Amino acid sequence: MKALIEHGNSEEIKSYMDEKVNPCDDFYAFACGNSNNSGLGHLIKKSFNRRLSIILNDQREDNYDTPIDKQVKLFYQSCKRIKIGSNYEESLRHLISEFGTMPVLEGDAWQESQFDWQETSARISYRYGVMPILAVVITSDFAENHINRAYLGHPEFHLQTKSMYADEEHAMERIDYKNKIQKILEKFLSVESPLARQTAQELLDFEVELTRELPQSHEDFIPDKLTISEMHERYSHSIDIERFFYLSLGESLTDSVYEHFPKYQRNLVEVLKRTPAKTLANYIFYQLVSYFSEFPSETEKKQSEACVDVTKKHFAKYLDNMAYRRNSNRNEISKEIEHIWQGLKNTFDPTLRNSSVLDWMEPDNREDAIKKLASLKLHINSYDENELATEYADLELKGVDYVKDLQKIRLLEMVQIRKAFHKPAKSQEIYPGETPVNIFATNTISIPVSLLEPYPFWSESYPKSILYGTLASLIAHEILHTFYGMGSSYDHNAELCDQQECWDNKTMKNFEKLDGCFKKQYKNYVYSYDNINLIENIADNGGIRLAYAAYRNWYRDVAQTLKDKEKLPDLNYSANQLFFISYAQNWCNNGEDPIKKSVKVFLPSQLEQQKKYDVEKFRAIGPLSNFKEFSKEFQCPINANMNPTNKCKMF
Ligand SMILES: [Zn+2]
């Protein structure tokens, strides 16, 4: 049996590889060149979704089912029952009628005098949290993160970045989006084709105008803090800010608020002047309808799968908790993660104390870094069952009508959000995903429950080199974020300080010098500056060194019987080579959208998951070509592509 599994492992790793390629020329092509499969993130997501699907489809009353579990299963059922037709349309039209009328459905009968975009949009936001055009969001104050604040700013847009709305290279994505709008109008609201097409074009054009002044994805800025009357004054000729906040939140604010990125609002004011009310109304109602529209899949099986994602969208934390409670290996696996974690910390501590590589840090900054590492915590993010149960206690779903069930969920969520507004802020909430996340504000690294699923790390017979090349290097990447960039804006007590206070000028200058080396290297890889995210590249580079060193320490300390397990049949590579192959295979990409590429544009956040990620290939070869140990293991001659003489190094 064990041999069979080992065989399977070899096969899988091998199936990605193109061994005809010289690893010293292009290690990515060597490790991933034959790939019909995508990287680790996708594998984890896939296997976790399979697992959720089993849970959600289990209709037996089992011991695990809590009342809320049953609600979640009901929602999944209502999603599976989605069918486009008169019932669906009726529910959507009813939803629209809560807030007014939609011009494209009314024709000449539509009355402009009855429409007020600010009121309509704010009321929709209050009830369902859908925020077209202008968003009011409650979240923790980015400067004093123990309290909540209201932020005014742009909503999340369908296409994720400014350049996707503006640049020629993204013209296709815009056409796809326009077609999607048209399809929703036609299929869900029975708008005639020509009218639907024309309206879709108008809505896209409007959105292009709206997004003209979004922040660039690498742009750093600090939101303006104002009293509500100051902000009201700022827009007094165009937007009734006090009323907009009042209608969005259901209360008059007395505290200060933030304006997220004022340029967006200033542009909005100009765009509004030249936009017909009809377009505005169509846009607002389209956004509402689109939020509640799910196209059914062609087959029942596909619909089942799609509904796992839909359920995840609304119950992400809860599903993680459900899976965690049902994972019978959770304690063992948690222990193993803890073991890797300790290994990484124990390996990094002496580096921080003694290594000359870190001489760019001034002594007092280095002292603080050592303390920070010591207090850095690991957290398996399974969420608190009781807390979640209270949150959803009032939910009463029927499992029949998707729109109605989703309305109930959103209503409840908005009540919760408003309730929490004047309570102490929760430390930056982490949403489930497939990779670890560093939460600077609590000096914690959070591990999502999806990583505790048996596949693909945890087979007994898997060589540890692969575990270290994949999971440990992801965790090491997160550990390194603690020590520079946003991470260095927090001291060892996880208190925010501004970077001047935290870091000596000298440390800063030294850092920038080394940082320049990476900038040059990565600029050579990519076609536009927009695709460079040095913060990530530096963590990748340090992460692989740390994970590799931790692996070598583990290997040094274990008995020969364990060392012997570090080889795989059919794969003629040393343990160390396997480490590097599996590291690169983290980033294999079969052309599906990279999971981490999404950009949430709205809020300034300490969460790196919301930043834009580099093209996968360079995340694999960049760090490897900077790492001497890699070239040694694959015997790459000096000045081979993968072994340049000039190597960048920060950690
Ligand atoms: Zn990162």
Short mmCIF file of N, CA and C in Angstrom, two decimals, residues 22 65 147 176 220 253-254 309 325 352 360 489 511 578 598 606 642 644-645:
data_model
loop_
_atom_site.label_atom_id
_atom_site.label_comp_id
_atom_site.label_asym_id
_atom_site.label_seq_id
_atom_site.Cartn_x
_atom_site.Cartn_y
_atom_site.Cartn_z
N ASN A 22 16.89 21.83 -19.55
CA ASN A 22 18.01 21.92 -18.62
C ASN A 22 17.62 22.80 -17.44
N ASP A 65 -24.23 17.78 12.71
CA ASP A 65 -25.08 18.87 12.25
C ASP A 65 -25.63 19.73 13.38
N ILE A 147 -10.47 50.55 17.17
CA ILE A 147 -11.82 51.09 17.00
C ILE A 147 -12.25 51.00 15.53
N ASP A 176 -15.98 41.07 -22.58
CA ASP A 176 -16.60 39.97 -21.82
C ASP A 176 -17.55 40.52 -20.76
N ASP A 220 0.78 54.02 -2.92
CA ASP A 220 0.58 54.14 -1.48
C ASP A 220 -0.07 55.48 -1.18
N LEU A 253 -23.79 60.37 12.25
CA LEU A 253 -22.46 60.17 12.83
C LEU A 253 -21.96 61.44 13.50
N THR A 254 -21.27 61.25 14.59
CA THR A 254 -20.63 62.40 15.23
C THR A 254 -19.11 62.25 15.19
N ASP A 309 -18.90 26.93 -4.42
CA ASP A 309 -18.28 28.26 -4.44
C ASP A 309 -19.25 29.36 -4.03
N ARG A 325 -14.40 20.93 12.15
CA ARG A 325 -15.03 20.05 13.14
C ARG A 325 -15.11 18.61 12.64
N LEU A 352 18.93 35.99 12.81
CA LEU A 352 18.65 37.35 13.26
C LEU A 352 19.73 37.83 14.24
N TRP A 360 22.41 45.07 7.52
CA TRP A 360 21.71 46.29 7.11
C TRP A 360 20.77 46.83 8.19
N SER A 489 6.18 48.38 10.52
CA SER A 489 5.44 49.47 11.15
C SER A 489 4.83 49.04 12.48
N PHE A 511 18.24 49.32 3.61
CA PHE A 511 17.20 48.46 3.03
C PHE A 511 16.94 48.87 1.58
N LEU A 578 14.61 17.63 -4.59
CA LEU A 578 13.14 17.53 -4.47
C LEU A 578 12.57 18.76 -3.79
N SER A 598 -6.16 38.32 -7.42
CA SER A 598 -7.26 39.25 -7.28
C SER A 598 -6.84 40.46 -6.46
N GLN A 606 -3.91 45.95 5.88
CA GLN A 606 -2.60 45.40 6.21
C GLN A 606 -2.47 44.00 5.64
N MET A 642 20.07 30.40 -14.59
CA MET A 642 19.61 30.23 -13.22
C MET A 642 20.72 30.50 -12.19
N PRO A 644 23.12 33.54 -12.06
CA PRO A 644 23.85 34.77 -12.39
C PRO A 644 24.86 35.10 -11.30
N THR A 645 25.94 35.81 -11.67
CA THR A 645 26.94 36.16 -10.63
C THR A 645 26.36 37.15 -9.63
#
